[in-house]
């Protein structure tokens, strides 16, 4: 570790909470979140019903909503890889339906790329390439049928451009497909994105050709079109090429111009707009990679909860990479703020949507009684509310503190998981921490102070990998003493309804049902019989209570001091200033002895300690936030 980095750690601890405080928490971030109608279609498809998907795509075709149609077709095609029954039954009932055939055509392309994977060609096996090309050749008649059944639709030509890139079609074929797409919609984003991929250096073009194509499309696009951000996608492709060039970067000016154009486009969309999520994720990535952290934080603010697979999947698991880049941005900005300067406040833009509806609702189920939880949680760094749950179980939730404790600032962002990590340390009983948002439900199992297993269900995500689900189920069964983990694995691999699957898992583990109201308000345990608040304690006070609290007794909350009047604050502040200045003068002047200097110093320290103690003794607020819609 560099010495300069060591010196900036106090700045990070002091300012990182405030920087980006208006960003949604990690658990609220969803990858490729669909709009409500697409969410309904995906959930129905997962259960085998194709009717909502047919209705949705028919509406996009009748109203010529080609961009929305492209998005819906792609998501449904991906979903059909994991739940193919609904598409097969749709084609069996209506083999000439242009919407069903279009989804089938895109399914072929997604299936082919699933075989090939997204690795560079040198890392793909020969057998994979043969299977990849075979599936793409099988797609040709289906793509042709989709184009013939709806001649005005540009989406089949977007699929054809993707297929042409995969089979290494010559430039003449690519030009023909692109011309057909332009005839139907000259500003269709999906077709231009696939054309840019064909023209980039890692496929069949060059950096120069790629940038020229993207800039030409952006110049010709109408105001507000997302094609104005196409040069930004060219910047991403250039960055991941990771080519070292001697001398100055030949594309730096074009990259900066692409960022400026994309920022102007982002400003024309509302914060959190799902339609702008694609290019805003590219914008956040490029700004972060350019070390333009202030602007990157603004881009992350505009994104809200809407992370997308591309471009983050280029660097690893997309959602994890998004969260890591966002966290790194906050840390880098915190390192630049002087320690004694006040922490910067987020812009006053009003309450964001994620605060009202998308912030995660959290509760933990500890497999022991409330007294044991309370005694174990004395020094967890957070204020908690506990309530008895059935027999020998306890519900736990975090009570928001008006000011975060010092130790809490060192813990991960999610306070309930951090608290459970702390109060399960050295204990034989586990705690299952549950989070829920409208799009995502998840859990983390903590036992003996370490994470044993975790899992997440998302509305539009495919079923979990079988091997991973089996391993997670085995870990759950071992902790909870279940002999057969297969029912757990079945629940973990379910898709389509995250909230229901989360409740099914709790029942399968033999735990008490989730408390009424979970998923609605933030604090839901207050009205339960036996609910108690365990207020946050300082480290020494927590250790003292741990050693002195008798077994079987729920520790009392520390007494709250009466608020001091304004006169008290004025007098103590004046005394601090007087004693501090006198102590400085006494040590500076050689005529004053060490005894008097020491006395003045002790008086100054005592005044400071009284002020600090009064500041820290503030009442804990447990008022629930406004009800969500």
Coordinates of C-alpha atoms in Angstrom, one line a residue:
X1 CA 0.0 0.0 0.0
X2 CA 1.3 3.4 -0.9
X3 CA 1.9 5.9 2.0
X4 CA -0.4 8.5 0.3
X5 CA -3.2 5.9 0.2
X6 CA -2.7 5.2 3.9
X7 CA -3.1 8.9 4.7
X8 CA -6.4 9.1 2.7
X9 CA -8.1 6.3 4.7
X10 CA -9.4 8.7 7.4
X11 CA -10.9 10.9 4.6
X12 CA -12.7 7.8 3.2
X13 CA -14.1 6.9 6.6
X14 CA -15.3 10.4 7.2
X15 CA -16.8 11.4 3.8
X16 CA -17.7 8.2 2.0
X17 CA -21.1 7.9 3.7
X18 CA -22.1 11.4 2.5
X19 CA -20.8 11.1 -1.0
X20 CA -23.4 9.4 -3.0
X21 CA -25.8 9.1 -0.1
X22 CA -28.6 9.7 -2.5
X23 CA -27.7 6.6 -4.6
X24 CA -30.0 3.6 -4.2
X25 CA -28.6 0.8 -1.9
X26 CA -26.9 -2.2 -3.6
X27 CA -29.9 -4.5 -3.0
X28 CA -32.2 -2.2 -4.9
X29 CA -30.1 -2.4 -8.1
X30 CA -31.6 -4.7 -10.7
X31 CA -30.0 -5.9 -13.9
X32 CA -32.0 -5.2 -17.1
X33 CA -35.2 -4.4 -15.2
X34 CA -38.2 -4.7 -17.5
X35 CA -41.1 -2.3 -17.7
X36 CA -44.4 -3.5 -16.1
X37 CA -46.0 -5.0 -19.2
X38 CA -42.9 -6.9 -20.2
X39 CA -42.5 -8.1 -16.6
X40 CA -46.0 -9.6 -16.8
X41 CA -45.2 -11.3 -20.1
X42 CA -41.9 -12.7 -18.7
X43 CA -43.5 -14.0 -15.5
X44 CA -46.3 -15.6 -17.5
X45 CA -43.8 -17.2 -19.9
X46 CA -41.9 -18.7 -17.0
X47 CA -45.2 -20.4 -15.9
X48 CA -45.9 -21.6 -19.5
X49 CA -48.4 -19.0 -20.7
X50 CA -47.7 -17.3 -23.9
X51 CA -50.8 -15.1 -24.1
X52 CA -49.3 -11.9 -22.4
X53 CA -46.3 -12.1 -24.7
X54 CA -48.4 -12.5 -27.8
X55 CA -50.6 -9.5 -26.7
X56 CA -47.5 -7.4 -26.0
X57 CA -45.7 -8.0 -29.3
X58 CA -48.9 -7.6 -31.3
X59 CA -49.4 -4.1 -29.9
X60 CA -45.8 -3.2 -30.7
X61 CA -46.3 -4.4 -34.3
X62 CA -49.6 -2.7 -34.8
X63 CA -48.3 0.7 -33.5
X64 CA -44.9 0.3 -35.2
X65 CA -43.0 0.7 -31.9
X66 CA -39.9 -0.9 -33.3
X67 CA -37.4 0.0 -30.6
X68 CA -39.7 -1.3 -27.9
X69 CA -40.5 -4.3 -30.0
X70 CA -36.8 -5.1 -30.3
X71 CA -36.3 -4.9 -26.6
X72 CA -39.3 -7.2 -25.9
X73 CA -38.3 -9.7 -28.5
X74 CA -34.8 -10.0 -27.1
X75 CA -35.9 -10.5 -23.5
X76 CA -38.6 -13.0 -24.5
X77 CA -36.1 -14.9 -26.7
X78 CA -33.6 -15.1 -23.8
X79 CA -36.4 -16.3 -21.5
X80 CA -37.4 -19.0 -23.9
X81 CA -33.9 -20.6 -23.6
X82 CA -34.7 -21.5 -20.0
X83 CA -38.5 -22.0 -20.3
X84 CA -39.1 -23.1 -24.0
X85 CA -42.5 -24.7 -23.5
X86 CA -44.5 -21.5 -23.8
X87 CA -42.9 -20.6 -27.2
X88 CA -43.3 -24.1 -28.6
X89 CA -47.0 -24.1 -27.7
X90 CA -47.4 -20.7 -29.2
X91 CA -45.9 -21.8 -32.5
X92 CA -47.9 -25.0 -32.4
X93 CA -51.2 -23.0 -32.1
X94 CA -50.1 -20.2 -34.5
X95 CA -47.2 -21.3 -36.8
X96 CA -47.5 -18.3 -39.0
X97 CA -47.7 -15.7 -36.2
X98 CA -45.1 -13.1 -37.1
X99 CA -44.4 -12.3 -33.5
X100 CA -43.9 -16.0 -32.5
X101 CA -41.6 -16.6 -35.5
X102 CA -39.6 -13.5 -34.7
X103 CA -39.0 -14.6 -31.1
X104 CA -38.0 -18.1 -32.4
X105 CA -35.5 -16.4 -34.8
X106 CA -33.9 -14.5 -32.0
X107 CA -33.9 -17.6 -29.8
X108 CA -31.7 -19.3 -32.4
X109 CA -29.2 -16.4 -32.2
X110 CA -29.1 -16.3 -28.4
X111 CA -28.7 -20.1 -28.3
X112 CA -25.8 -19.9 -30.7
X113 CA -24.0 -17.3 -28.6
X114 CA -24.7 -19.2 -25.5
X115 CA -22.8 -22.1 -27.0
X116 CA -19.9 -19.9 -28.2
X117 CA -19.8 -17.7 -25.0
X118 CA -18.6 -14.1 -25.1
X119 CA -14.9 -15.1 -24.9
X120 CA -12.4 -14.0 -27.6
X121 CA -12.1 -16.3 -30.5
X122 CA -8.7 -17.6 -29.3
X123 CA -10.3 -18.9 -26.2
X124 CA -13.2 -20.8 -27.9
X125 CA -12.8 -24.5 -28.6
X126 CA -13.2 -25.9 -32.1
X127 CA -16.3 -27.9 -31.1
X128 CA -17.9 -24.8 -29.8
X129 CA -17.3 -23.0 -33.1
X130 CA -18.8 -25.9 -35.1
X131 CA -22.0 -26.0 -32.9
X132 CA -22.1 -22.2 -33.0
X133 CA -22.1 -22.0 -36.8
X134 CA -24.6 -25.0 -37.1
X135 CA -27.2 -23.2 -35.0
X136 CA -26.7 -19.9 -36.9
X137 CA -27.2 -21.7 -40.2
X138 CA -30.4 -23.3 -38.8
X139 CA -31.6 -19.8 -38.0
X140 CA -31.5 -18.6 -41.7
X141 CA -35.0 -19.9 -42.8
X142 CA -36.6 -18.7 -39.5
X143 CA -35.1 -15.2 -39.9
X144 CA -36.3 -15.1 -43.5
X145 CA -39.8 -16.2 -42.5
X146 CA -40.0 -13.5 -39.8
X147 CA -39.0 -10.8 -42.4
X148 CA -41.5 -12.1 -44.9
X149 CA -44.4 -12.3 -42.4
X150 CA -44.0 -8.6 -41.4
X151 CA -42.2 -6.8 -44.3
X152 CA -42.2 -3.4 -42.5
X153 CA -40.4 -4.6 -39.3
X154 CA -36.7 -3.8 -38.9
X155 CA -36.2 -6.2 -36.0
X156 CA -35.7 -9.3 -38.3
X157 CA -32.9 -7.4 -39.9
X158 CA -31.2 -6.7 -36.6
X159 CA -31.3 -10.4 -36.0
X160 CA -29.9 -11.0 -39.5
X161 CA -27.0 -8.6 -38.8
X162 CA -26.1 -10.5 -35.6
X163 CA -26.3 -13.8 -37.5
X164 CA -24.1 -12.4 -40.3
X165 CA -21.4 -11.4 -37.8
X166 CA -21.4 -14.8 -36.3
X167 CA -21.1 -16.8 -39.6
X168 CA -18.4 -14.4 -40.9
X169 CA -20.6 -13.2 -43.7
X170 CA -18.7 -11.0 -46.3
X171 CA -19.0 -7.3 -46.4
X172 CA -21.5 -7.4 -49.3
X173 CA -24.0 -9.4 -47.2
X174 CA -23.6 -7.1 -44.2
X175 CA -24.1 -4.0 -46.4
X176 CA -27.3 -5.6 -47.9
X177 CA -28.7 -6.4 -44.5
X178 CA -27.9 -2.9 -43.2
X179 CA -29.5 -1.3 -46.2
X180 CA -32.7 -3.3 -45.7
X181 CA -32.8 -2.2 -42.0
X182 CA -32.3 1.4 -43.0
X183 CA -35.1 1.2 -45.5
X184 CA -37.6 0.2 -42.7
X185 CA -36.2 2.4 -39.9
X186 CA -33.1 4.6 -40.7
X187 CA -32.6 5.4 -37.0
X188 CA -33.2 2.0 -35.4
X189 CA -30.8 1.7 -32.5
X190 CA -30.6 -2.1 -32.4
X191 CA -29.6 -2.4 -36.0
X192 CA -27.0 0.3 -35.6
X193 CA -25.5 -1.3 -32.5
X194 CA -25.2 -4.7 -34.3
X195 CA -23.6 -2.9 -37.3
X196 CA -21.1 -1.2 -35.0
X197 CA -20.2 -4.6 -33.6
X198 CA -19.5 -5.9 -37.1
X199 CA -17.3 -2.9 -37.9
X200 CA -15.2 -2.8 -34.7
X201 CA -11.7 -4.0 -34.7
X202 CA -12.3 -7.2 -32.8
X203 CA -14.6 -8.5 -35.6
X204 CA -14.2 -7.4 -39.2
X205 CA -13.5 -3.6 -39.1
X206 CA -11.2 -1.1 -37.5
X207 CA -11.3 1.6 -34.9
X208 CA -11.4 4.2 -37.6
X209 CA -14.3 2.6 -39.5
X210 CA -16.2 2.0 -36.2
X211 CA -15.9 5.6 -35.0
X212 CA -16.8 7.0 -38.5
X213 CA -19.9 4.9 -38.7
X214 CA -21.0 5.8 -35.1
X215 CA -20.4 9.5 -35.6
X216 CA -22.2 9.6 -39.0
X217 CA -25.2 7.9 -37.5
X218 CA -25.3 10.3 -34.5
X219 CA -25.0 13.3 -36.8
X220 CA -28.0 12.1 -38.9
X221 CA -30.2 11.2 -35.9
X222 CA -33.2 13.3 -34.9
X223 CA -33.1 15.2 -31.6
X224 CA -33.6 12.9 -28.6
X225 CA -32.6 9.8 -30.5
X226 CA -30.5 7.3 -28.5
X227 CA -28.3 7.1 -31.6
X228 CA -26.6 10.3 -30.3
X229 CA -24.9 8.0 -27.8
X230 CA -23.7 5.5 -30.4
X231 CA -20.2 7.0 -30.5
X232 CA -20.0 6.3 -26.8
X233 CA -20.4 2.6 -27.5
X234 CA -17.6 2.9 -30.0
X235 CA -15.5 4.4 -27.1
X236 CA -16.3 1.4 -25.0
X237 CA -15.2 -1.0 -27.7
X238 CA -12.0 1.0 -28.1
X239 CA -11.3 0.9 -24.4
X240 CA -11.7 -2.9 -24.1
X241 CA -9.4 -3.4 -27.0
X242 CA -6.6 -2.3 -24.5
X243 CA -4.1 -1.4 -27.2
X244 CA -1.0 0.4 -26.3
X245 CA -0.1 3.1 -28.8
X246 CA 3.2 5.1 -28.7
X247 CA 2.6 8.8 -28.3
X248 CA -0.7 10.6 -27.6
X249 CA -4.0 8.6 -27.9
X250 CA -5.2 9.2 -31.5
X251 CA -8.9 8.8 -30.4
X252 CA -8.9 10.9 -27.2
X253 CA -10.6 13.9 -28.8
X254 CA -13.2 11.7 -30.4
X255 CA -13.8 9.9 -27.1
X256 CA -14.3 13.2 -25.2
X257 CA -16.6 14.5 -27.9
X258 CA -18.7 11.2 -27.6
X259 CA -18.9 11.7 -23.8
X260 CA -20.0 15.3 -24.2
X261 CA -22.7 14.3 -26.7
X262 CA -23.9 11.5 -24.5
X263 CA -24.1 13.8 -21.4
X264 CA -26.3 16.2 -23.3
X265 CA -28.5 13.3 -24.3
X266 CA -28.7 12.1 -20.7
X267 CA -29.8 15.6 -19.6
X268 CA -32.8 15.4 -21.9
X269 CA -34.1 12.3 -20.0
X270 CA -35.6 12.2 -16.6
X271 CA -33.5 10.7 -13.7
X272 CA -34.1 6.9 -13.5
X273 CA -35.7 6.7 -16.9
X274 CA -35.6 3.1 -18.0
X275 CA -35.3 4.1 -21.7
X276 CA -32.0 5.8 -21.1
X277 CA -30.5 3.1 -19.0
X278 CA -28.5 1.5 -21.9
X279 CA -26.4 4.5 -22.9
X280 CA -26.2 5.9 -19.3
X281 CA -24.5 2.7 -18.2
X282 CA -22.0 3.1 -21.0
X283 CA -21.6 6.8 -19.9
X284 CA -20.9 5.8 -16.3
X285 CA -18.3 3.2 -17.4
X286 CA -16.5 5.6 -19.7
X287 CA -16.4 8.5 -17.2
X288 CA -15.2 6.1 -14.4
X289 CA -12.4 4.7 -16.7
X290 CA -11.3 8.2 -17.5
X291 CA -11.0 9.1 -13.8
X292 CA -13.7 11.8 -14.2
X293 CA -15.3 10.7 -10.9
X294 CA -17.6 13.8 -10.3
X295 CA -19.2 13.3 -13.6
X296 CA -19.3 9.5 -13.1
X297 CA -21.2 10.0 -9.9
X298 CA -23.7 12.2 -11.7
X299 CA -24.2 9.4 -14.3
X300 CA -24.7 6.8 -11.5
X301 CA -27.3 9.2 -9.9
X302 CA -29.2 9.4 -13.2
X303 CA -29.2 5.6 -13.5
X304 CA -30.8 5.0 -10.1
X305 CA -31.5 1.2 -9.9
X306 CA -31.2 0.4 -13.6
X307 CA -28.0 -1.5 -14.3
X308 CA -27.7 -3.2 -17.7
X309 CA -25.8 -6.3 -18.8
X310 CA -23.8 -4.3 -21.4
X311 CA -21.1 -2.9 -21.1
X312 CA -20.4 -4.3 -17.6
X313 CA -20.4 -8.0 -18.7
X314 CA -17.2 -7.3 -20.6
X315 CA -15.3 -7.2 -17.3
X316 CA -17.1 -9.9 -15.3
X317 CA -20.5 -10.5 -13.7
X318 CA -22.4 -7.4 -14.8
X319 CA -24.2 -6.4 -11.7
X320 CA -21.2 -6.9 -9.4
X321 CA -19.0 -4.9 -11.8
X322 CA -21.6 -2.1 -11.8
X323 CA -21.7 -2.0 -8.0
X324 CA -17.9 -2.1 -7.7
X325 CA -17.5 0.8 -10.1
X326 CA -20.1 2.8 -8.3
X327 CA -18.4 2.1 -4.9
X328 CA -15.0 2.9 -6.3
X329 CA -16.3 6.3 -7.6
X330 CA -17.5 7.2 -4.1
X331 CA -14.2 6.2 -2.5
X332 CA -12.1 8.1 -5.0
X333 CA -14.2 11.3 -4.4
X334 CA -14.0 10.8 -0.6
X335 CA -10.2 10.6 -0.9
X336 CA -10.0 14.0 -2.5
X337 CA -12.0 15.9 0.3
X338 CA -9.9 17.3 3.1
X339 CA -10.6 15.6 6.4
X340 CA -11.7 18.7 8.3
X341 CA -13.9 20.0 5.5
X342 CA -17.6 19.3 5.8
X343 CA -18.8 16.3 3.8
X344 CA -20.4 17.3 0.5
X345 CA -24.1 17.1 0.3
X346 CA -26.0 15.5 -2.6
X347 CA -27.9 17.8 -4.9
X348 CA -31.3 18.7 -3.7
X349 CA -33.4 17.1 -6.4
X350 CA -36.3 15.8 -4.3
X351 CA -37.1 12.3 -3.3
X352 CA -36.1 9.8 -6.0
X353 CA -38.3 6.9 -7.1
X354 CA -36.1 4.3 -5.4
X355 CA -36.5 6.0 -2.1
X356 CA -40.3 5.7 -2.3
X357 CA -40.7 2.4 -3.9
X358 CA -37.5 0.6 -4.7
X359 CA -35.5 0.7 -1.4
X360 CA -35.1 -2.8 -0.1
X361 CA -37.2 -4.0 2.7
X362 CA -35.1 -6.1 5.1
X363 CA -35.8 -8.5 8.0
X364 CA -33.7 -11.2 9.6
X365 CA -34.9 -14.5 11.2
X366 CA -32.6 -15.6 13.9
X367 CA -32.9 -19.2 15.1
X368 CA -32.9 -18.4 18.8
X369 CA -34.9 -16.3 21.3
X370 CA -35.0 -12.5 21.6
X371 CA -33.0 -12.5 24.8
X372 CA -30.1 -14.3 23.2
X373 CA -30.2 -12.1 20.2
X374 CA -30.2 -8.9 22.3
X375 CA -27.3 -10.0 24.4
X376 CA -25.3 -11.0 21.3
X377 CA -26.1 -7.7 19.5
X378 CA -24.9 -5.3 22.3
X379 CA -21.9 -4.2 20.3
X380 CA -23.2 -4.6 16.7
X381 CA -23.0 -0.9 15.9
X382 CA -26.7 -0.5 14.9
X383 CA -30.0 0.0 16.7
X384 CA -32.2 -3.1 16.3
X385 CA -35.8 -4.0 17.0
X386 CA -36.5 -7.7 17.9
X387 CA -39.8 -9.5 18.1
X388 CA -40.5 -13.2 19.1
X389 CA -41.3 -15.4 16.1
X390 CA -43.1 -18.7 16.8
X391 CA -41.0 -20.8 19.2
X392 CA -37.3 -20.3 19.6
X393 CA -37.0 -17.8 16.7
X394 CA -36.7 -14.0 16.5
X395 CA -37.5 -11.4 13.9
X396 CA -34.8 -8.7 13.7
X397 CA -34.8 -5.3 11.8
X398 CA -32.7 -2.2 11.9
X399 CA -34.0 0.9 13.5
X400 CA -32.6 3.9 11.6
X401 CA -30.3 6.1 13.6
X402 CA -30.2 9.9 13.1
X403 CA -26.4 9.6 12.9
X404 CA -24.3 6.6 11.9
X405 CA -22.0 5.3 14.6
X406 CA -18.2 5.2 14.1
X407 CA -18.1 1.4 13.9
X408 CA -21.0 1.3 11.5
X409 CA -19.1 3.5 9.1
X410 CA -16.5 0.7 8.8
X411 CA -19.1 -1.9 8.0
X412 CA -20.7 -2.8 4.7
X413 CA -23.5 -0.7 3.2
X414 CA -26.3 -3.0 4.3
X415 CA -26.7 -2.5 8.0
X416 CA -28.8 -5.6 8.8
X417 CA -26.4 -8.0 7.1
X418 CA -23.5 -6.3 9.0
X419 CA -25.4 -6.5 12.3
X420 CA -26.2 -10.2 11.7
X421 CA -22.6 -10.8 10.9
X422 CA -21.7 -9.4 14.2
X423 CA -24.3 -10.9 16.5
X424 CA -23.9 -14.4 15.1
X425 CA -20.2 -14.5 15.8
X426 CA -19.4 -17.2 18.4
X427 CA -23.0 -18.3 18.5
X428 CA -24.4 -21.7 17.5
X429 CA -27.6 -20.4 15.9
X430 CA -27.8 -18.9 12.4
X431 CA -29.6 -15.8 11.1
X432 CA -31.2 -15.6 7.6
X433 CA -31.2 -12.0 6.4
X434 CA -33.9 -11.3 3.8
X435 CA -34.2 -8.4 1.4
X436 CA -37.0 -7.6 -1.0
X437 CA -37.7 -5.0 -3.7
X438 CA -40.4 -5.0 -6.4
X439 CA -37.9 -6.6 -8.9
X440 CA -35.6 -8.6 -6.7
X441 CA -35.7 -10.8 -3.6
X442 CA -32.6 -12.2 -1.9
X443 CA -31.2 -13.8 1.2
X444 CA -27.9 -14.1 3.0
X445 CA -27.3 -16.9 5.6
X446 CA -24.9 -16.0 8.4
X447 CA -23.6 -18.6 10.9
X448 CA -20.8 -18.1 13.4
X449 CA -20.1 -14.7 12.0
X450 CA -19.5 -15.7 8.4
X451 CA -21.5 -15.9 5.3
X452 CA -22.6 -19.4 4.5
X453 CA -24.8 -18.9 1.5
X454 CA -26.6 -16.3 -0.5
X455 CA -29.0 -16.2 -3.5
X456 CA -31.2 -13.7 -5.4
X457 CA -34.3 -14.1 -7.5
X458 CA -35.0 -11.4 -10.2
X459 CA -38.3 -11.1 -12.1
X460 CA -36.7 -11.3 -15.5
X461 CA -33.6 -13.4 -14.7
X462 CA -33.3 -17.0 -16.0
X463 CA -33.2 -19.9 -13.6
X464 CA -30.1 -20.3 -11.5
X465 CA -27.4 -22.6 -12.6
X466 CA -28.1 -26.2 -11.4
X467 CA -24.7 -26.8 -9.8
X468 CA -24.7 -23.5 -7.9
X469 CA -28.3 -23.9 -6.7
X470 CA -27.5 -27.5 -5.5
X471 CA -24.4 -26.2 -3.6
X472 CA -26.4 -23.4 -2.0
X473 CA -29.2 -25.8 -1.1
X474 CA -26.7 -28.3 0.5
X475 CA -25.2 -25.4 2.6
X476 CA -28.7 -24.4 3.8
X477 CA -29.7 -28.0 4.6
X478 CA -26.5 -28.5 6.6
X479 CA -27.0 -25.4 8.8
X480 CA -30.7 -26.0 9.4
X481 CA -30.4 -29.8 9.9
X482 CA -32.4 -30.9 6.9
X483 CA -31.7 -34.3 5.4
X484 CA -32.9 -33.7 1.8
X485 CA -31.6 -30.5 0.1
X486 CA -33.5 -31.2 -3.2
X487 CA -36.7 -29.2 -2.3
X488 CA -34.5 -26.3 -1.5
X489 CA -32.7 -26.5 -4.8
X490 CA -36.0 -26.6 -6.6
X491 CA -37.1 -23.3 -4.9
X492 CA -33.7 -21.7 -5.7
X493 CA -34.0 -22.6 -9.4
X494 CA -37.5 -21.1 -9.6
X495 CA -38.0 -18.0 -11.7
X496 CA -40.7 -15.4 -12.4
X497 CA -42.0 -14.4 -8.9
X498 CA -39.1 -13.4 -6.6
X499 CA -41.3 -12.6 -3.6
X500 CA -43.2 -15.9 -3.7
X501 CA -40.0 -17.9 -4.1
X502 CA -38.4 -16.1 -1.1
X503 CA -41.5 -17.0 1.0
X504 CA -41.4 -20.6 -0.2
X505 CA -37.7 -20.9 0.8
X506 CA -38.5 -19.7 4.3
X507 CA -41.2 -22.3 4.6
X508 CA -39.0 -25.1 3.2
X509 CA -36.4 -24.3 5.9
X510 CA -39.0 -24.7 8.6
X511 CA -38.7 -21.1 9.7
X512 CA -41.6 -18.9 10.9
X513 CA -43.5 -17.2 8.1
X514 CA -42.4 -13.7 7.0
X515 CA -44.1 -11.0 9.2
X516 CA -47.2 -9.3 7.9
X517 CA -46.3 -6.1 6.0
X518 CA -42.9 -7.3 4.9
X519 CA -42.2 -5.7 1.5
X520 CA -44.3 -2.6 2.2
X521 CA -43.1 -0.4 5.0
X522 CA -39.5 -0.3 6.1
X523 CA -40.1 -1.0 9.8
X524 CA -42.7 -3.7 10.4
X525 CA -42.0 -5.3 13.8
X526 CA -43.1 -2.4 16.0
X527 CA -46.7 -3.7 16.2
X528 CA -45.8 -7.3 17.0
X529 CA -46.3 -8.6 20.5
X530 CA -43.0 -8.5 22.5
X531 CA -41.2 -6.1 20.2
X532 CA -38.3 -4.4 21.8
X533 CA -35.7 -1.9 20.7
X534 CA -32.0 -2.5 21.4
X535 CA -30.4 0.9 21.0
X536 CA -27.0 1.3 19.6
X537 CA -24.3 1.4 22.3
X538 CA -20.7 2.6 22.2
X539 CA -18.0 -0.1 22.3
X540 CA -17.2 0.2 25.9
X541 CA -20.8 0.5 27.0
X542 CA -21.6 -2.6 25.0
X543 CA -18.8 -4.5 26.5
X544 CA -19.9 -3.5 30.0
X545 CA -23.5 -4.6 29.4
X546 CA -22.3 -7.8 27.9
X547 CA -20.4 -8.6 31.1
X548 CA -23.0 -7.5 33.5
X549 CA -26.4 -8.4 32.0
X550 CA -27.8 -11.5 33.6
X551 CA -28.8 -14.5 31.5
X552 CA -32.5 -14.5 30.6
X553 CA -32.9 -10.8 30.9
X554 CA -33.4 -8.5 27.9
X555 CA -30.9 -5.7 28.3
X556 CA -32.5 -2.3 28.9
X557 CA -31.8 0.5 26.4
X558 CA -29.3 3.1 27.7
X559 CA -31.1 6.1 29.2
X560 CA -31.6 9.0 26.9
X561 CA -30.2 12.3 28.2
X562 CA -32.5 15.3 28.3
X563 CA -31.7 17.8 25.5
X564 CA -29.5 20.7 26.7
X565 CA -30.8 24.2 26.3
X566 CA -29.2 26.7 24.0
X567 CA -27.5 28.5 26.9
X568 CA -25.7 25.3 27.9
X569 CA -24.2 24.9 24.4
X570 CA -23.1 28.6 24.3
X571 CA -21.4 28.4 27.6
X572 CA -19.6 25.1 26.9
X573 CA -18.5 26.3 23.5
X574 CA -17.2 29.6 25.0
X575 CA -15.4 27.6 27.7
X576 CA -13.8 25.3 25.1
X577 CA -12.5 28.3 23.1
X578 CA -11.2 30.1 26.2
X579 CA -9.4 27.1 27.7
X580 CA -8.0 26.1 24.3
X581 CA -6.6 29.5 23.6
X582 CA -5.2 29.8 27.1
X583 CA -3.5 26.4 26.9
X584 CA -1.9 27.3 23.6
X585 CA -0.7 30.6 25.0
X586 CA 0.6 28.9 28.2
X587 CA 2.6 26.3 26.3
X588 CA 3.9 28.9 23.9
X589 CA 5.1 31.4 26.6
X590 CA 8.2 30.3 28.5
X591 CA 7.3 32.4 31.6
X592 CA 4.3 30.2 32.4
X593 CA 5.2 26.9 34.1
X594 CA 4.3 23.4 33.0
X595 CA 1.8 22.9 35.9
X596 CA -0.5 25.8 34.8
X597 CA -0.1 24.8 31.2
X598 CA -1.2 21.3 32.0
X599 CA -4.2 22.5 34.0
X600 CA -5.4 24.6 31.1
X601 CA -5.0 21.7 28.7
X602 CA -7.0 19.4 30.9
X603 CA -9.8 21.9 31.2
X604 CA -9.9 22.3 27.4
X605 CA -10.0 18.5 27.0
X606 CA -12.8 18.2 29.5
X607 CA -14.8 20.9 27.8
X608 CA -14.4 19.1 24.4
X609 CA -15.3 15.8 26.0
X610 CA -18.5 17.2 27.4
X611 CA -19.5 18.7 24.0
X612 CA -18.8 15.5 22.2
X613 CA -20.7 13.4 24.7
X614 CA -23.7 15.7 24.4
X615 CA -23.6 15.5 20.6
X616 CA -23.5 11.7 20.7
X617 CA -26.4 11.4 23.2
X618 CA -29.2 12.0 20.8
X619 CA -32.4 10.1 20.9
X620 CA -32.8 7.2 18.4
X621 CA -35.6 7.7 16.0
X622 CA -37.8 4.8 15.0
X623 CA -40.4 6.7 13.1
X624 CA -41.3 4.7 10.0
X625 CA -41.0 6.4 6.6
X626 CA -44.1 7.3 4.6
X627 CA -46.0 4.4 3.3
X628 CA -45.0 3.3 -0.2
X629 CA -47.3 3.2 -3.1

